[in-house]
Amino acid sequence: MSDLFIAGAHLLDPPALDGSGGLLVRDGRIAARGPGLAAPDGVPVLEADGAVLCPGLVDMRVSLGEPGFEYRETIASAAAAAAAGGITTLAALPDSRPAIDDPALVRLLRARGEETGSLTILPYGAVTKRCEGREMAELGLLREAGASAFSDGGHAIADSRLMRLALAYARVFGGRIVQHPEDPALAAGGCATEGELATRMGLPGIPAAAEAILIARDIRLARLTGGAVHFAHISTAESAALIRRAKAEGVDVTCDTAPPYFDLNEHAIADWRTFAKLSPPLRPESDRQAIAAALADGTIDAVASDHLPLDPDDKRLTFAQASPGGTGLATLLAVTLAQVHGGALPLARAIHLLTRAPARLLGSPAGTLDEGAPADLCLFAPDRGWQVQSGKLPGKAQNTPFDGRALEGRVLGTWKAGRRVFG
Amino acid sequence: MSSFPRRHLLQIEGMERPEIDAVLDLAESYVLLNRTGKTPRDLLRGRTLINLFFEDSTRTRTSFELAGKRLGADVLNMSVSTSSVNKGETLLDTAATLNAMHCDLLVVRHDQSGAPHLLAQKVEASVVNAGDGTHEHPTQALLDALTIRRRRGRVEGLSVAICGDVMHSRVARSNIHLLLTMGARVRVVGPPTLLPAEIERLGVEVFHDMAAGLAGVDVVMMLRLQRERMARGLVPSAREFFRFYGLDQAKLAAAAPDALVMHPGPMNRGVEIASDVADDPIRSVIREQVEMGVAVRMAVLDRLTRAALANA
């Protein structure tokens, strides 16, 4: 079964592998890989023609429509979109309906991932019951059931005492506390970054300080407790600077960002484009540049899609009334590669940020081309162009903030445990 | 005839000076026609104007209704409650309904910024923004400019102070864009909690003190302060607001001796403006603003209709 030899690829699994060679899959696992490898007799050969072969991508921040919002997206449709995007492992946020605050639900989500045959779902456990920010959830039992880390998804853990307790308590079981860094009181009612553009459009603003304030507080709480905090989708220059300094001081702090925050700026919302309404909101160009720089200098530990599926009716509203969020599974790789093509990010670092780095943060063995590892693979042509078109993306949800964006980097094939699931 | 190529009037931002001048010139002629009762009632004959108001406004709706009727249009008023369950669905459902009715001119008032822009994408009619959320209120700015121009002979070079709750004011935004385009100098005066972020980047000077902000200005524009701003804690009380930002004779003394006092209405007497200032027969032009409103709206309907005919 599922034996395969991929020949003539650019093998990329930094820091170990970055060069041409072949890769042999036997029984769904990587049996050998490297330069000068020949296909054994009887194994089907796929000629890669110099395309990049890297580990299947690991997406550490995804909202799934299921459970609770199946009209927006099901796990099956998300799996199809993930496969088309080269993603073979994703971490699912817990603020679904019901929230993933019970060990049985963690097991259910893992099993639902396995049923797809193409995707490993690593569930986040809720930090608080029903993700309501009031009472701590059963972090120990959630972890035992397989929660990879803890988060309240798109809800910030606003209460300082609760955050302190969670950081301290989670140390016993491992698993980072993943924070949505936005002070809810400062952000209340806002739908765009506070500043000239929001003022011109007459939209209630969210000050960039709402993000920095929670990050500064949680860094301090991480120092107090010795806990491990991870900041999701950071979007401002000030956030990157705070995290950079905390890392230098030895605090156990990590962070990710999402493609909109290094590829788009706030002007994407001009003409009232609700597809560009995100949480956190898109920022001024200076912040976009700072986030791109923080990707390259190592401040940012991972790139995640921040995929959030919505129905057309959630977006066909006035700007303030539309739901925030964008799809991202199908565009994660190519938008990240735009940084590579623009010369801001080495290709090897880009792939690291999409594979091994997030896998490590989640304590997952995925995201490598190590011999013996499951053959979760992504083969892509880094220079092949395509255009993002809402309505023609894989999967059900079509609310992409990148609609109309011309990109370079096309996934040619995706394999899960040696079985081809896309291409 | 000068060209008025736009199909909709959604915002002042982006409008050029010649276009604004042309609207004001035309409105000027309607002021005279209105006074003599000789308006061209055949201009909009057979055309349907719908006043679609998602927010209560007797003043603006009546003004548009009168403007449409004086030009011979069939005018319909539709008031839609925004308390219905799904506002957005109502908006697009309404657009489909209006298309089926073959409406020619659609005047929209909505409590959400950008609502007329969303409708304009979906309806076949020409859309006039009659106030959207905290974004713009273009005909108000045009009527204010007409009022100033008639009183002072020009707008260019004048100094105008816009005072009070600028943050939540669509009137302020439209006026800032229009007055700056016409070459006036614009100041905004209010407490920091009622001024939107980076407002100075629109090209205005910012003041937090009325005496300094009104010093020597030619026009004082007061804005309405809604009671709910107090409830949200943006200002502690109405009496404190009146003490520091309410326009009374003492504060007005800082302005130029012949400064005009304006207010878009409806006024909160004793909150943002003292009654003796509002009713000052020499300086207050508040009632004149209402008269100019009808003329300006006639000019806008006139030009949009001619543009639609030219493009048909």
PDB file of N, CA, C and O in Angstrom, chain A residues 77-135:
ATOM      1  N   SER A  77     -15.620  19.899   4.488  1.00  0.00           N
ATOM      2  CA  SER A  77     -15.284  20.958   3.527  1.00  0.00           C
ATOM      3  C   SER A  77     -14.000  21.667   3.936  1.00  0.00           C
ATOM      4  O   SER A  77     -13.197  22.067   3.085  1.00  0.00           O
ATOM      5  N   ALA A  78     -13.790  21.811   5.243  1.00  0.00           N
ATOM      6  CA  ALA A  78     -12.536  22.406   5.707  1.00  0.00           C
ATOM      7  C   ALA A  78     -11.356  21.511   5.342  1.00  0.00           C
ATOM      8  O   ALA A  78     -10.283  22.002   4.954  1.00  0.00           O
ATOM      9  N   ALA A  79     -11.558  20.195   5.435  1.00  0.00           N
ATOM     10  CA  ALA A  79     -10.479  19.257   5.103  1.00  0.00           C
ATOM     11  C   ALA A  79     -10.109  19.369   3.625  1.00  0.00           C
ATOM     12  O   ALA A  79      -8.926  19.304   3.257  1.00  0.00           O
ATOM     13  N   ALA A  80     -11.126  19.554   2.773  1.00  0.00           N
ATOM     14  CA  ALA A  80     -10.854  19.707   1.330  1.00  0.00           C
ATOM     15  C   ALA A  80     -10.049  20.980   1.079  1.00  0.00           C
ATOM     16  O   ALA A  80      -9.091  20.986   0.288  1.00  0.00           O
ATOM     17  N   ALA A  81     -10.436  22.065   1.753  1.00  0.00           N
ATOM     18  CA  ALA A  81      -9.713  23.329   1.582  1.00  0.00           C
ATOM     19  C   ALA A  81      -8.294  23.214   2.115  1.00  0.00           C
ATOM     20  O   ALA A  81      -7.339  23.716   1.500  1.00  0.00           O
ATOM     21  N   ALA A  82      -8.141  22.522   3.253  1.00  0.00           N
ATOM     22  CA  ALA A  82      -6.814  22.353   3.845  1.00  0.00           C
ATOM     23  C   ALA A  82      -5.916  21.562   2.900  1.00  0.00           C
ATOM     24  O   ALA A  82      -4.767  21.952   2.647  1.00  0.00           O
ATOM     25  N   ALA A  83      -6.434  20.468   2.362  1.00  0.00           N
ATOM     26  CA  ALA A  83      -5.637  19.630   1.456  1.00  0.00           C
ATOM     27  C   ALA A  83      -5.191  20.438   0.241  1.00  0.00           C
ATOM     28  O   ALA A  83      -4.039  20.360  -0.195  1.00  0.00           O
ATOM     29  N   ALA A  84      -6.093  21.269  -0.289  1.00  0.00           N
ATOM     30  CA  ALA A  84      -5.741  22.095  -1.448  1.00  0.00           C
ATOM     31  C   ALA A  84      -4.692  23.136  -1.076  1.00  0.00           C
ATOM     32  O   ALA A  84      -3.948  23.608  -1.931  1.00  0.00           O
ATOM     33  N   GLY A  85      -4.644  23.476   0.192  1.00  0.00           N
ATOM     34  CA  GLY A  85      -3.656  24.446   0.660  1.00  0.00           C
ATOM     35  C   GLY A  85      -2.372  23.806   1.154  1.00  0.00           C
ATOM     36  O   GLY A  85      -1.496  24.506   1.664  1.00  0.00           O
ATOM     37  N   GLY A  86      -2.257  22.476   1.059  1.00  0.00           N
ATOM     38  CA  GLY A  86      -1.042  21.793   1.493  1.00  0.00           C
ATOM     39  C   GLY A  86      -0.984  21.533   2.989  1.00  0.00           C
ATOM     40  O   GLY A  86       0.054  21.142   3.523  1.00  0.00           O
ATOM     41  N   ILE A  87      -2.099  21.740   3.674  1.00  0.00           N
ATOM     42  CA  ILE A  87      -2.153  21.602   5.136  1.00  0.00           C
ATOM     43  C   ILE A  87      -2.594  20.185   5.505  1.00  0.00           C
ATOM     44  O   ILE A  87      -3.636  19.720   5.027  1.00  0.00           O
ATOM     45  N   THR A  88      -1.816  19.519   6.343  1.00  0.00           N
ATOM     46  CA  THR A  88      -2.177  18.164   6.761  1.00  0.00           C
ATOM     47  C   THR A  88      -2.450  18.064   8.260  1.00  0.00           C
ATOM     48  O   THR A  88      -2.922  17.036   8.738  1.00  0.00           O
ATOM     49  N   THR A  89      -2.147  19.143   8.993  1.00  0.00           N
ATOM     50  CA  THR A  89      -2.422  19.179  10.429  1.00  0.00           C
ATOM     51  C   THR A  89      -2.908  20.574  10.776  1.00  0.00           C
ATOM     52  O   THR A  89      -2.314  21.564  10.332  1.00  0.00           O
ATOM     53  N   LEU A  90      -3.990  20.637  11.544  1.00  0.00           N
ATOM     54  CA  LEU A  90      -4.400  21.966  11.989  1.00  0.00           C
ATOM     55  C   LEU A  90      -4.883  21.928  13.419  1.00  0.00           C
ATOM     56  O   LEU A  90      -5.368  20.916  13.911  1.00  0.00           O
ATOM     57  N   ALA A  91      -4.718  23.055  14.075  1.00  0.00           N
ATOM     58  CA  ALA A  91      -5.188  23.206  15.448  1.00  0.00           C
ATOM     59  C   ALA A  91      -6.505  23.970  15.410  1.00  0.00           C
ATOM     60  O   ALA A  91      -6.578  25.067  14.865  1.00  0.00           O
ATOM     61  N   ALA A  92      -7.544  23.328  15.969  1.00  0.00           N
ATOM     62  CA  ALA A  92      -8.891  23.894  15.898  1.00  0.00           C
ATOM     63  C   ALA A  92      -9.200  24.672  17.169  1.00  0.00           C
ATOM     64  O   ALA A  92      -9.044  24.169  18.283  1.00  0.00           O
ATOM     65  N   LEU A  93      -9.670  25.898  16.978  1.00  0.00           N
ATOM     66  CA  LEU A  93     -10.012  26.749  18.129  1.00  0.00           C
ATOM     67  C   LEU A  93     -11.253  26.207  18.835  1.00  0.00           C
ATOM     68  O   LEU A  93     -12.125  25.617  18.209  1.00  0.00           O
ATOM     69  N   PRO A  94     -11.328  26.438  20.131  1.00  0.00           N
ATOM     70  CA  PRO A  94     -12.380  25.797  20.933  1.00  0.00           C
ATOM     71  C   PRO A  94     -13.670  26.593  21.061  1.00  0.00           C
ATOM     72  O   PRO A  94     -14.619  26.097  21.654  1.00  0.00           O
ATOM     73  N   ASP A  95     -13.727  27.817  20.513  1.00  0.00           N
ATOM     74  CA  ASP A  95     -14.952  28.598  20.740  1.00  0.00           C
ATOM     75  C   ASP A  95     -15.993  28.290  19.675  1.00  0.00           C
ATOM     76  O   ASP A  95     -16.525  29.168  19.009  1.00  0.00           O
ATOM     77  N   SER A  96     -16.261  26.987  19.540  1.00  0.00           N
ATOM     78  CA  SER A  96     -17.322  26.510  18.661  1.00  0.00           C
ATOM     79  C   SER A  96     -18.596  26.405  19.500  1.00  0.00           C
ATOM     80  O   SER A  96     -18.645  26.861  20.637  1.00  0.00           O
ATOM     81  N   ARG A  97     -19.624  25.812  18.939  1.00  0.00           N
ATOM     82  CA  ARG A  97     -20.863  25.625  19.694  1.00  0.00           C
ATOM     83  C   ARG A  97     -21.218  24.159  19.673  1.00  0.00           C
ATOM     84  O   ARG A  97     -21.654  23.680  18.637  1.00  0.00           O
ATOM     85  N   PRO A  98     -21.032  23.383  20.698  1.00  0.00           N
ATOM     86  CA  PRO A  98     -20.560  23.842  22.002  1.00  0.00           C
ATOM     87  C   PRO A  98     -19.066  24.133  22.000  1.00  0.00           C
ATOM     88  O   PRO A  98     -18.340  23.690  21.105  1.00  0.00           O
ATOM     89  N   ALA A  99     -18.613  24.850  23.003  1.00  0.00           N
ATOM     90  CA  ALA A  99     -17.187  25.110  23.166  1.00  0.00           C
ATOM     91  C   ALA A  99     -16.489  23.802  23.552  1.00  0.00           C
ATOM     92  O   ALA A  99     -17.095  22.921  24.169  1.00  0.00           O
ATOM     93  N   ILE A 100     -15.216  23.701  23.166  1.00  0.00           N
ATOM     94  CA  ILE A 100     -14.462  22.480  23.467  1.00  0.00           C
ATOM     95  C   ILE A 100     -13.896  22.611  24.887  1.00  0.00           C
ATOM     96  O   ILE A 100     -12.715  22.888  25.091  1.00  0.00           O
ATOM     97  N   ASP A 101     -14.788  22.421  25.852  1.00  0.00           N
ATOM     98  CA  ASP A 101     -14.395  22.583  27.253  1.00  0.00           C
ATOM     99  C   ASP A 101     -14.608  21.287  28.037  1.00  0.00           C
ATOM    100  O   ASP A 101     -14.648  21.292  29.261  1.00  0.00           O
ATOM    101  N   ASP A 102     -14.741  20.194  27.289  1.00  0.00           N
ATOM    102  CA  ASP A 102     -15.006  18.899  27.911  1.00  0.00           C
ATOM    103  C   ASP A 102     -14.124  17.860  27.216  1.00  0.00           C
ATOM    104  O   ASP A 102     -14.004  17.879  25.992  1.00  0.00           O
ATOM    105  N   PRO A 103     -13.509  16.962  28.007  1.00  0.00           N
ATOM    106  CA  PRO A 103     -12.599  15.983  27.391  1.00  0.00           C
ATOM    107  C   PRO A 103     -13.249  15.165  26.280  1.00  0.00           C
ATOM    108  O   PRO A 103     -12.594  14.839  25.281  1.00  0.00           O
ATOM    109  N   ALA A 104     -14.532  14.874  26.420  1.00  0.00           N
ATOM    110  CA  ALA A 104     -15.210  14.078  25.392  1.00  0.00           C
ATOM    111  C   ALA A 104     -15.212  14.808  24.056  1.00  0.00           C
ATOM    112  O   ALA A 104     -15.099  14.191  22.988  1.00  0.00           O
ATOM    113  N   LEU A 105     -15.327  16.129  24.098  1.00  0.00           N
ATOM    114  CA  LEU A 105     -15.354  16.908  22.866  1.00  0.00           C
ATOM    115  C   LEU A 105     -13.974  16.953  22.217  1.00  0.00           C
ATOM    116  O   LEU A 105     -13.853  16.978  20.987  1.00  0.00           O
ATOM    117  N   VAL A 106     -12.940  16.961  23.034  1.00  0.00           N
ATOM    118  CA  VAL A 106     -11.578  16.906  22.485  1.00  0.00           C
ATOM    119  C   VAL A 106     -11.401  15.589  21.716  1.00  0.00           C
ATOM    120  O   VAL A 106     -10.919  15.575  20.580  1.00  0.00           O
ATOM    121  N   ARG A 107     -11.829  14.492  22.334  1.00  0.00           N
ATOM    122  CA  ARG A 107     -11.704  13.178  21.677  1.00  0.00           C
ATOM    123  C   ARG A 107     -12.540  13.125  20.401  1.00  0.00           C
ATOM    124  O   ARG A 107     -12.111  12.589  19.385  1.00  0.00           O
ATOM    125  N   LEU A 108     -13.724  13.728  20.470  1.00  0.00           N
ATOM    126  CA  LEU A 108     -14.602  13.735  19.301  1.00  0.00           C
ATOM    127  C   LEU A 108     -13.941  14.447  18.122  1.00  0.00           C
ATOM    128  O   LEU A 108     -13.920  13.945  16.999  1.00  0.00           O
ATOM    129  N   LEU A 109     -13.365  15.630  18.396  1.00  0.00           N
ATOM    130  CA  LEU A 109     -12.742  16.396  17.312  1.00  0.00           C
ATOM    131  C   LEU A 109     -11.556  15.640  16.709  1.00  0.00           C
ATOM    132  O   LEU A 109     -11.360  15.633  15.493  1.00  0.00           O
ATOM    133  N   ARG A 110     -10.767  15.012  17.560  1.00  0.00           N
ATOM    134  CA  ARG A 110      -9.623  14.239  17.039  1.00  0.00           C
ATOM    135  C   ARG A 110     -10.126  13.127  16.128  1.00  0.00           C
ATOM    136  O   ARG A 110      -9.574  12.900  15.042  1.00  0.00           O
ATOM    137  N   ALA A 111     -11.195  12.471  16.583  1.00  0.00           N
ATOM    138  CA  ALA A 111     -11.741  11.371  15.786  1.00  0.00           C
ATOM    139  C   ALA A 111     -12.326  11.883  14.476  1.00  0.00           C
ATOM    140  O   ALA A 111     -12.160  11.271  13.417  1.00  0.00           O
ATOM    141  N   ARG A 112     -12.988  13.026  14.531  1.00  0.00           N
ATOM    142  CA  ARG A 112     -13.576  13.592  13.304  1.00  0.00           C
ATOM    143  C   ARG A 112     -12.478  13.945  12.314  1.00  0.00           C
ATOM    144  O   ARG A 112     -12.671  13.838  11.103  1.00  0.00           O
ATOM    145  N   GLY A 113     -11.332  14.356  12.799  1.00  0.00           N
ATOM    146  CA  GLY A 113     -10.200  14.614  11.923  1.00  0.00           C
ATOM    147  C   GLY A 113      -9.741  13.334  11.240  1.00  0.00           C
ATOM    148  O   GLY A 113      -9.540  13.299  10.020  1.00  0.00           O
ATOM    149  N   GLU A 114      -9.605  12.282  12.040  1.00  0.00           N
ATOM    150  CA  GLU A 114      -9.148  11.009  11.466  1.00  0.00           C
ATOM    151  C   GLU A 114     -10.106  10.500  10.405  1.00  0.00           C
ATOM    152  O   GLU A 114      -9.688   9.933   9.400  1.00  0.00           O
ATOM    153  N   GLU A 115     -11.400  10.725  10.614  1.00  0.00           N
ATOM    154  CA  GLU A 115     -12.402  10.269   9.639  1.00  0.00           C
ATOM    155  C   GLU A 115     -12.203  10.896   8.266  1.00  0.00           C
ATOM    156  O   GLU A 115     -12.581  10.314   7.255  1.00  0.00           O
ATOM    157  N   THR A 116     -11.643  12.095   8.235  1.00  0.00           N
ATOM    158  CA  THR A 116     -11.461  12.745   6.930  1.00  0.00           C
ATOM    159  C   THR A 116     -10.409  12.010   6.109  1.00  0.00           C
ATOM    160  O   THR A 116     -10.429  12.062   4.886  1.00  0.00           O
ATOM    161  N   GLY A 117      -9.485  11.358   6.773  1.00  0.00           N
ATOM    162  CA  GLY A 117      -8.429  10.645   6.064  1.00  0.00           C
ATOM    163  C   GLY A 117      -7.367  11.566   5.490  1.00  0.00           C
ATOM    164  O   GLY A 117      -6.382  11.108   4.910  1.00  0.00           O
ATOM    165  N   SER A 118      -7.562  12.874   5.627  1.00  0.00           N
ATOM    166  CA  SER A 118      -6.599  13.785   5.017  1.00  0.00           C
ATOM    167  C   SER A 118      -6.040  14.790   6.011  1.00  0.00           C
ATOM    168  O   SER A 118      -5.156  15.567   5.666  1.00  0.00           O
ATOM    169  N   LEU A 119      -6.554  14.778   7.219  1.00  0.00           N
ATOM    170  CA  LEU A 119      -6.264  15.880   8.118  1.00  0.00           C
ATOM    171  C   LEU A 119      -6.173  15.402   9.558  1.00  0.00           C
ATOM    172  O   LEU A 119      -7.029  14.662  10.026  1.00  0.00           O
ATOM    173  N   THR A 120      -5.114  15.833  10.238  1.00  0.00           N
ATOM    174  CA  THR A 120      -5.057  15.646  11.689  1.00  0.00           C
ATOM    175  C   THR A 120      -5.591  16.907  12.339  1.00  0.00           C
ATOM    176  O   THR A 120      -5.115  18.007  12.041  1.00  0.00           O
ATOM    177  N   ILE A 121      -6.604  16.747  13.186  1.00  0.00           N
ATOM    178  CA  ILE A 121      -7.109  17.902  13.934  1.00  0.00           C
ATOM    179  C   ILE A 121      -6.555  17.838  15.344  1.00  0.00           C
ATOM    180  O   ILE A 121      -6.741  16.852  16.054  1.00  0.00           O
ATOM    181  N   LEU A 122      -5.837  18.883  15.719  1.00  0.00           N
ATOM    182  CA  LEU A 122      -5.341  19.017  17.079  1.00  0.00           C
ATOM    183  C   LEU A 122      -6.249  20.020  17.787  1.00  0.00           C
ATOM    184  O   LEU A 122      -6.182  21.218  17.511  1.00  0.00           O
ATOM    185  N   PRO A 123      -7.107  19.550  18.664  1.00  0.00           N
ATOM    186  CA  PRO A 123      -8.034  20.502  19.296  1.00  0.00           C
ATOM    187  C   PRO A 123      -7.333  21.314  20.378  1.00  0.00           C
ATOM    188  O   PRO A 123      -6.504  20.802  21.125  1.00  0.00           O
ATOM    189  N   TYR A 124      -7.693  22.596  20.427  1.00  0.00           N
ATOM    190  CA  TYR A 124      -7.360  23.387  21.602  1.00  0.00           C
ATOM    191  C   TYR A 124      -8.409  23.074  22.662  1.00  0.00           C
ATOM    192  O   TYR A 124      -9.588  22.908  22.336  1.00  0.00           O
ATOM    193  N   GLY A 125      -7.994  23.011  23.917  1.00  0.00           N
ATOM    194  CA  GLY A 125      -8.973  22.965  24.990  1.00  0.00           C
ATOM    195  C   GLY A 125      -9.300  24.381  25.405  1.00  0.00           C
ATOM    196  O   GLY A 125      -8.457  25.278  25.326  1.00  0.00           O
ATOM    197  N   ALA A 126     -10.540  24.599  25.835  1.00  0.00           N
ATOM    198  CA  ALA A 126     -10.924  25.925  26.314  1.00  0.00           C
ATOM    199  C   ALA A 126     -10.174  26.245  27.604  1.00  0.00           C
ATOM    200  O   ALA A 126      -9.952  25.366  28.431  1.00  0.00           O
ATOM    201  N   VAL A 127      -9.778  27.482  27.764  1.00  0.00           N
ATOM    202  CA  VAL A 127      -9.166  27.911  29.026  1.00  0.00           C
ATOM    203  C   VAL A 127     -10.263  28.070  30.080  1.00  0.00           C
ATOM    204  O   VAL A 127     -10.083  27.725  31.238  1.00  0.00           O
ATOM    205  N   THR A 128     -11.409  28.588  29.632  1.00  0.00           N
ATOM    206  CA  THR A 128     -12.510  28.792  30.588  1.00  0.00           C
ATOM    207  C   THR A 128     -13.758  28.077  30.087  1.00  0.00           C
ATOM    208  O   THR A 128     -13.918  27.855  28.885  1.00  0.00           O
ATOM    209  N   LYS A 129     -14.614  27.722  31.009  1.00  0.00           N
ATOM    210  CA  LYS A 129     -15.842  27.015  30.668  1.00  0.00           C
ATOM    211  C   LYS A 129     -16.663  27.839  29.685  1.00  0.00           C
ATOM    212  O   LYS A 129     -16.877  29.033  29.904  1.00  0.00           O
ATOM    213  N   ARG A 130     -17.097  27.183  28.599  1.00  0.00           N
ATOM    214  CA  ARG A 130     -17.869  27.812  27.512  1.00  0.00           C
ATOM    215  C   ARG A 130     -17.130  29.002  26.894  1.00  0.00           C
ATOM    216  O   ARG A 130     -17.732  29.829  26.224  1.00  0.00           O
ATOM    217  N   CYS A 131     -15.816  29.100  27.138  1.00  0.00           N
ATOM    218  CA  CYS A 131     -15.013  30.227  26.640  1.00  0.00           C
ATOM    219  C   CYS A 131     -15.617  31.562  27.070  1.00  0.00           C
ATOM    220  O   CYS A 131     -15.552  32.557  26.352  1.00  0.00           O
ATOM    221  N   GLU A 132     -16.196  31.580  28.258  1.00  0.00           N
ATOM    222  CA  GLU A 132     -16.867  32.796  28.717  1.00  0.00           C
ATOM    223  C   GLU A 132     -15.974  33.689  29.563  1.00  0.00           C
ATOM    224  O   GLU A 132     -16.367  34.784  29.958  1.00  0.00           O
ATOM    225  N   GLY A 133     -14.770  33.183  29.887  1.00  0.00           N
ATOM    226  CA  GLY A 133     -13.836  34.035  30.617  1.00  0.00           C
ATOM    227  C   GLY A 133     -14.136  34.185  32.094  1.00  0.00           C
ATOM    228  O   GLY A 133     -13.674  35.140  32.713  1.00  0.00           O
ATOM    229  N   ARG A 134     -14.902  33.244  32.643  1.00  0.00           N
ATOM    230  CA  ARG A 134     -15.256  33.387  34.070  1.00  0.00           C
ATOM    231  C   ARG A 134     -14.617  32.319  34.958  1.00  0.00           C
ATOM    232  O   ARG A 134     -13.949  32.641  35.919  1.00  0.00           O
ATOM    233  N   GLU A 135     -14.820  31.047  34.594  1.00  0.00           N
ATOM    234  CA  GLU A 135     -14.300  29.950  35.422  1.00  0.00           C
ATOM    235  C   GLU A 135     -13.339  29.104  34.604  1.00  0.00           C
ATOM    236  O   GLU A 135     -13.635  28.776  33.442  1.00  0.00           O
TER     237      GLU A 135
END
